[in-house]
């Protein structure tokens, strides 16, 4: 998953002292935390480790408004089109559910059902 993020978004992710990779999502897009010069006031921070465990924190005006700790991720799905840019994290133990971090049209987090759609079904 780390390689997928690096290749897709042309990021160079850096391990922190806990061997985790911290990624920041803002209205402008997705960034490596280590490469940001100034932390924005409203952002979503998600952390992945080499075991595909996910932590999500949503900060609004520098106040943590939402936290998800230690989810095992089964699959990561990117949506990148004219109307929406987001990443969906399908939960390992509950594969019909996902967390979605969206930054276009606006920054928000969603928890909901995950429907796998094949190309022939569209």
mmCIF file with all atom_site columns, C-alpha atoms in Angstrom:
data_model
loop_
_atom_site.group_PDB
_atom_site.id
_atom_site.type_symbol
_atom_site.label_atom_id
_atom_site.label_alt_id
_atom_site.label_comp_id
_atom_site.label_asym_id
_atom_site.label_entity_id
_atom_site.label_seq_id
_atom_site.pdbx_PDB_ins_code
_atom_site.Cartn_x
_atom_site.Cartn_y
_atom_site.Cartn_z
_atom_site.occupancy
_atom_site.B_iso_or_equiv
_atom_site.pdbx_formal_charge
_atom_site.auth_seq_id
_atom_site.auth_comp_id
_atom_site.auth_asym_id
_atom_site.auth_atom_id
_atom_site.pdbx_PDB_model_num
ATOM 1   C CA . UNK A 1 1   ? 0.000   0.000  0.000   1.00 0.00 ? 1   UNK A CA 1
ATOM 2   C CA . UNK A 1 2   ? 2.884   2.341  0.711   1.00 0.00 ? 2   UNK A CA 1
ATOM 3   C CA . UNK A 1 3   ? 4.321   1.798  -2.783  1.00 0.00 ? 3   UNK A CA 1
ATOM 4   C CA . UNK A 1 4   ? 0.874   2.354  -4.312  1.00 0.00 ? 4   UNK A CA 1
ATOM 5   C CA . UNK A 1 5   ? 0.556   5.728  -2.546  1.00 0.00 ? 5   UNK A CA 1
ATOM 6   C CA . UNK A 1 6   ? 4.086   6.780  -3.482  1.00 0.00 ? 6   UNK A CA 1
ATOM 7   C CA . UNK A 1 7   ? 3.636   5.851  -7.146  1.00 0.00 ? 7   UNK A CA 1
ATOM 8   C CA . UNK A 1 8   ? 0.113   7.197  -7.538  1.00 0.00 ? 8   UNK A CA 1
ATOM 9   C CA . UNK A 1 9   ? 0.697   10.570 -5.879  1.00 0.00 ? 9   UNK A CA 1
ATOM 10  C CA . UNK A 1 10  ? 4.413   10.950 -6.676  1.00 0.00 ? 10  UNK A CA 1
ATOM 11  C CA . UNK A 1 11  ? 5.255   11.106 -2.960  1.00 0.00 ? 11  UNK A CA 1
ATOM 12  C CA . UNK A 1 12  ? 8.334   10.068 -1.084  1.00 0.00 ? 12  UNK A CA 1
ATOM 13  C CA . UNK A 1 13  ? 6.985   8.736  2.209   1.00 0.00 ? 13  UNK A CA 1
ATOM 14  C CA . UNK A 1 14  ? 9.287   8.625  5.217   1.00 0.00 ? 14  UNK A CA 1
ATOM 15  C CA . UNK A 1 15  ? 9.176   6.207  8.156   1.00 0.00 ? 15  UNK A CA 1
ATOM 16  C CA . UNK A 1 16  ? 8.807   7.808  11.551  1.00 0.00 ? 16  UNK A CA 1
ATOM 17  C CA . UNK A 1 17  ? 10.395  6.462  14.735  1.00 0.00 ? 17  UNK A CA 1
ATOM 18  C CA . UNK A 1 18  ? 7.581   3.884  15.076  1.00 0.00 ? 18  UNK A CA 1
ATOM 19  C CA . UNK A 1 19  ? 8.187   2.501  11.533  1.00 0.00 ? 19  UNK A CA 1
ATOM 20  C CA . UNK A 1 20  ? 4.962   4.111  10.294  1.00 0.00 ? 20  UNK A CA 1
ATOM 21  C CA . UNK A 1 21  ? 4.209   6.360  7.336   1.00 0.00 ? 21  UNK A CA 1
ATOM 22  C CA . UNK A 1 22  ? 2.206   9.545  8.020   1.00 0.00 ? 22  UNK A CA 1
ATOM 23  C CA . UNK A 1 23  ? 0.189   11.072 5.172   1.00 0.00 ? 23  UNK A CA 1
ATOM 24  C CA . UNK A 1 24  ? -1.633  14.417 5.285   1.00 0.00 ? 24  UNK A CA 1
ATOM 25  C CA . UNK A 1 25  ? -4.760  15.108 3.206   1.00 0.00 ? 25  UNK A CA 1
ATOM 26  C CA . UNK A 1 26  ? -5.977  18.673 2.658   1.00 0.00 ? 26  UNK A CA 1
ATOM 27  C CA . UNK A 1 27  ? -8.355  20.345 0.207   1.00 0.00 ? 27  UNK A CA 1
ATOM 28  C CA . UNK A 1 28  ? -5.370  20.706 -2.128  1.00 0.00 ? 28  UNK A CA 1
ATOM 29  C CA . UNK A 1 29  ? -4.452  17.014 -2.165  1.00 0.00 ? 29  UNK A CA 1
ATOM 30  C CA . UNK A 1 30  ? -2.304  14.426 -0.445  1.00 0.00 ? 30  UNK A CA 1
ATOM 31  C CA . UNK A 1 31  ? 1.182   14.971 1.014   1.00 0.00 ? 31  UNK A CA 1
ATOM 32  C CA . UNK A 1 32  ? 3.871   13.234 3.029   1.00 0.00 ? 32  UNK A CA 1
ATOM 33  C CA . UNK A 1 33  ? 3.873   14.689 6.557   1.00 0.00 ? 33  UNK A CA 1
ATOM 34  C CA . UNK A 1 34  ? 7.666   14.890 6.527   1.00 0.00 ? 34  UNK A CA 1
ATOM 35  C CA . UNK A 1 35  ? 7.627   17.088 3.398   1.00 0.00 ? 35  UNK A CA 1
ATOM 36  C CA . UNK A 1 36  ? 5.175   19.700 4.712   1.00 0.00 ? 36  UNK A CA 1
ATOM 37  C CA . UNK A 1 37  ? 6.848   22.902 5.821   1.00 0.00 ? 37  UNK A CA 1
ATOM 38  C CA . UNK A 1 38  ? 3.803   24.178 7.703   1.00 0.00 ? 38  UNK A CA 1
ATOM 39  C CA . UNK A 1 39  ? 1.002   22.007 9.085   1.00 0.00 ? 39  UNK A CA 1
ATOM 40  C CA . UNK A 1 40  ? -2.417  23.206 7.830   1.00 0.00 ? 40  UNK A CA 1
ATOM 41  C CA . UNK A 1 41  ? -5.135  23.984 10.394  1.00 0.00 ? 41  UNK A CA 1
ATOM 42  C CA . UNK A 1 42  ? -7.729  21.648 8.837   1.00 0.00 ? 42  UNK A CA 1
ATOM 43  C CA . UNK A 1 43  ? -6.555  18.286 7.539   1.00 0.00 ? 43  UNK A CA 1
ATOM 44  C CA . UNK A 1 44  ? -6.861  14.521 7.773   1.00 0.00 ? 44  UNK A CA 1
ATOM 45  C CA . UNK A 1 45  ? -3.812  12.582 8.866   1.00 0.00 ? 45  UNK A CA 1
ATOM 46  C CA . UNK A 1 46  ? -3.661  8.882  8.229   1.00 0.00 ? 46  UNK A CA 1
ATOM 47  C CA . UNK A 1 47  ? -0.881  6.578  9.241   1.00 0.00 ? 47  UNK A CA 1
ATOM 48  C CA . UNK A 1 48  ? -0.068  3.228  7.660   1.00 0.00 ? 48  UNK A CA 1
ATOM 49  C CA . UNK A 1 49  ? 2.511   0.704  8.746   1.00 0.00 ? 49  UNK A CA 1
ATOM 50  C CA . UNK A 1 50  ? 4.075   -2.258 6.949   1.00 0.00 ? 50  UNK A CA 1
ATOM 51  C CA . UNK A 1 51  ? 1.330   -4.555 8.338   1.00 0.00 ? 51  UNK A CA 1
ATOM 52  C CA . UNK A 1 52  ? -1.411  -2.512 6.603   1.00 0.00 ? 52  UNK A CA 1
ATOM 53  C CA . UNK A 1 53  ? -2.742  -1.156 9.892   1.00 0.00 ? 53  UNK A CA 1
ATOM 54  C CA . UNK A 1 54  ? -4.456  2.222  9.603   1.00 0.00 ? 54  UNK A CA 1
ATOM 55  C CA . UNK A 1 55  ? -4.961  5.113  12.024  1.00 0.00 ? 55  UNK A CA 1
ATOM 56  C CA . UNK A 1 56  ? -7.008  8.176  11.015  1.00 0.00 ? 56  UNK A CA 1
ATOM 57  C CA . UNK A 1 57  ? -7.158  11.594 12.712  1.00 0.00 ? 57  UNK A CA 1
ATOM 58  C CA . UNK A 1 58  ? -9.263  14.507 11.440  1.00 0.00 ? 58  UNK A CA 1
ATOM 59  C CA . UNK A 1 59  ? -8.230  17.962 12.637  1.00 0.00 ? 59  UNK A CA 1
ATOM 60  C CA . UNK A 1 60  ? -10.509 20.984 12.210  1.00 0.00 ? 60  UNK A CA 1
ATOM 61  C CA . UNK A 1 61  ? -8.905  24.312 13.134  1.00 0.00 ? 61  UNK A CA 1
ATOM 62  C CA . UNK A 1 62  ? -6.130  22.360 14.933  1.00 0.00 ? 62  UNK A CA 1
ATOM 63  C CA . UNK A 1 63  ? -8.609  20.454 17.133  1.00 0.00 ? 63  UNK A CA 1
ATOM 64  C CA . UNK A 1 64  ? -8.837  16.676 16.770  1.00 0.00 ? 64  UNK A CA 1
ATOM 65  C CA . UNK A 1 65  ? -12.499 16.021 15.882  1.00 0.00 ? 65  UNK A CA 1
ATOM 66  C CA . UNK A 1 66  ? -12.344 12.350 14.903  1.00 0.00 ? 66  UNK A CA 1
ATOM 67  C CA . UNK A 1 67  ? -9.989  9.420  15.516  1.00 0.00 ? 67  UNK A CA 1
ATOM 68  C CA . UNK A 1 68  ? -9.885  5.816  14.333  1.00 0.00 ? 68  UNK A CA 1
ATOM 69  C CA . UNK A 1 69  ? -7.201  3.625  15.879  1.00 0.00 ? 69  UNK A CA 1
ATOM 70  C CA . UNK A 1 70  ? -5.613  0.449  14.526  1.00 0.00 ? 70  UNK A CA 1
ATOM 71  C CA . UNK A 1 71  ? -7.781  -0.872 11.726  1.00 0.00 ? 71  UNK A CA 1
ATOM 72  C CA . UNK A 1 72  ? -6.485  -3.700 9.586   1.00 0.00 ? 72  UNK A CA 1
ATOM 73  C CA . UNK A 1 73  ? -6.926  -2.714 5.933   1.00 0.00 ? 73  UNK A CA 1
ATOM 74  C CA . UNK A 1 74  ? -7.946  -5.352 3.396   1.00 0.00 ? 74  UNK A CA 1
ATOM 75  C CA . UNK A 1 75  ? -7.844  -3.165 0.311   1.00 0.00 ? 75  UNK A CA 1
ATOM 76  C CA . UNK A 1 76  ? -7.248  0.440  -0.689  1.00 0.00 ? 76  UNK A CA 1
ATOM 77  C CA . UNK A 1 77  ? -9.310  1.893  -3.545  1.00 0.00 ? 77  UNK A CA 1
ATOM 78  C CA . UNK A 1 78  ? -8.518  5.207  -5.215  1.00 0.00 ? 78  UNK A CA 1
ATOM 79  C CA . UNK A 1 79  ? -11.208 7.320  -6.861  1.00 0.00 ? 79  UNK A CA 1
ATOM 80  C CA . UNK A 1 80  ? -9.765  10.075 -9.027  1.00 0.00 ? 80  UNK A CA 1
ATOM 81  C CA . UNK A 1 81  ? -12.130 11.655 -11.518 1.00 0.00 ? 81  UNK A CA 1
ATOM 82  C CA . UNK A 1 82  ? -13.671 15.052 -12.344 1.00 0.00 ? 82  UNK A CA 1
ATOM 83  C CA . UNK A 1 83  ? -16.223 14.941 -9.524  1.00 0.00 ? 83  UNK A CA 1
ATOM 84  C CA . UNK A 1 84  ? -14.376 13.169 -6.729  1.00 0.00 ? 84  UNK A CA 1
ATOM 85  C CA . UNK A 1 85  ? -10.890 12.475 -5.403  1.00 0.00 ? 85  UNK A CA 1
ATOM 86  C CA . UNK A 1 86  ? -10.775 10.050 -2.492  1.00 0.00 ? 86  UNK A CA 1
ATOM 87  C CA . UNK A 1 87  ? -9.220  6.957  -0.992  1.00 0.00 ? 87  UNK A CA 1
ATOM 88  C CA . UNK A 1 88  ? -11.359 4.147  0.372   1.00 0.00 ? 88  UNK A CA 1
ATOM 89  C CA . UNK A 1 89  ? -9.930  1.788  2.973   1.00 0.00 ? 89  UNK A CA 1
ATOM 90  C CA . UNK A 1 90  ? -11.833 -1.515 3.047   1.00 0.00 ? 90  UNK A CA 1
ATOM 91  C CA . UNK A 1 91  ? -11.735 -3.046 6.527   1.00 0.00 ? 91  UNK A CA 1
ATOM 92  C CA . UNK A 1 92  ? -10.192 -6.527 6.822   1.00 0.00 ? 92  UNK A CA 1
ATOM 93  C CA . UNK A 1 93  ? -12.572 -7.996 9.395   1.00 0.00 ? 93  UNK A CA 1
ATOM 94  C CA . UNK A 1 94  ? -15.655 -6.337 7.902   1.00 0.00 ? 94  UNK A CA 1
ATOM 95  C CA . UNK A 1 95  ? -15.121 -6.218 4.150   1.00 0.00 ? 95  UNK A CA 1
ATOM 96  C CA . UNK A 1 96  ? -18.545 -4.791 3.415   1.00 0.00 ? 96  UNK A CA 1
ATOM 97  C CA . UNK A 1 97  ? -17.497 -1.586 5.251   1.00 0.00 ? 97  UNK A CA 1
ATOM 98  C CA . UNK A 1 98  ? -14.969 1.108  4.454   1.00 0.00 ? 98  UNK A CA 1
ATOM 99  C CA . UNK A 1 99  ? -13.584 4.431  5.602   1.00 0.00 ? 99  UNK A CA 1
ATOM 100 C CA . UNK A 1 100 ? -13.291 7.016  2.862   1.00 0.00 ? 100 UNK A CA 1
ATOM 101 C CA . UNK A 1 101 ? -11.115 10.112 2.997   1.00 0.00 ? 101 UNK A CA 1
ATOM 102 C CA . UNK A 1 102 ? -12.244 12.589 0.330   1.00 0.00 ? 102 UNK A CA 1
ATOM 103 C CA . UNK A 1 103 ? -10.544 15.858 -0.617  1.00 0.00 ? 103 UNK A CA 1
ATOM 104 C CA . UNK A 1 104 ? -12.483 16.798 -3.737  1.00 0.00 ? 104 UNK A CA 1
ATOM 105 C CA . UNK A 1 105 ? -15.023 18.409 -3.846  1.00 0.00 ? 105 UNK A CA 1
ATOM 106 C CA . UNK A 1 106 ? -14.427 19.015 -0.117  1.00 0.00 ? 106 UNK A CA 1
ATOM 107 C CA . UNK A 1 107 ? -12.377 17.487 2.669   1.00 0.00 ? 107 UNK A CA 1
ATOM 108 C CA . UNK A 1 108 ? -14.332 14.967 4.730   1.00 0.00 ? 108 UNK A CA 1
ATOM 109 C CA . UNK A 1 109 ? -14.361 11.438 6.143   1.00 0.00 ? 109 UNK A CA 1
ATOM 110 C CA . UNK A 1 110 ? -17.075 8.887  5.541   1.00 0.00 ? 110 UNK A CA 1
ATOM 111 C CA . UNK A 1 111 ? -17.749 5.492  7.079   1.00 0.00 ? 111 UNK A CA 1
ATOM 112 C CA . UNK A 1 112 ? -20.120 3.297  5.148   1.00 0.00 ? 112 UNK A CA 1
ATOM 113 C CA . UNK A 1 113 ? -20.829 0.329  2.967   1.00 0.00 ? 113 UNK A CA 1
ATOM 114 C CA . UNK A 1 114 ? -18.299 -0.838 0.424   1.00 0.00 ? 114 UNK A CA 1
ATOM 115 C CA . UNK A 1 115 ? -19.653 -2.210 -2.829  1.00 0.00 ? 115 UNK A CA 1
ATOM 116 C CA . UNK A 1 116 ? -17.190 -3.822 -5.152  1.00 0.00 ? 116 UNK A CA 1
ATOM 117 C CA . UNK A 1 117 ? -18.187 -2.926 -8.693  1.00 0.00 ? 117 UNK A CA 1
ATOM 118 C CA . UNK A 1 118 ? -16.742 -4.650 -11.717 1.00 0.00 ? 118 UNK A CA 1
ATOM 119 C CA . UNK A 1 119 ? -16.198 -2.916 -15.063 1.00 0.00 ? 119 UNK A CA 1
ATOM 120 C CA . UNK A 1 120 ? -18.855 -5.084 -16.728 1.00 0.00 ? 120 UNK A CA 1
ATOM 121 C CA . UNK A 1 121 ? -21.452 -4.052 -14.128 1.00 0.00 ? 121 UNK A CA 1
ATOM 122 C CA . UNK A 1 122 ? -21.144 -0.304 -14.735 1.00 0.00 ? 122 UNK A CA 1
#
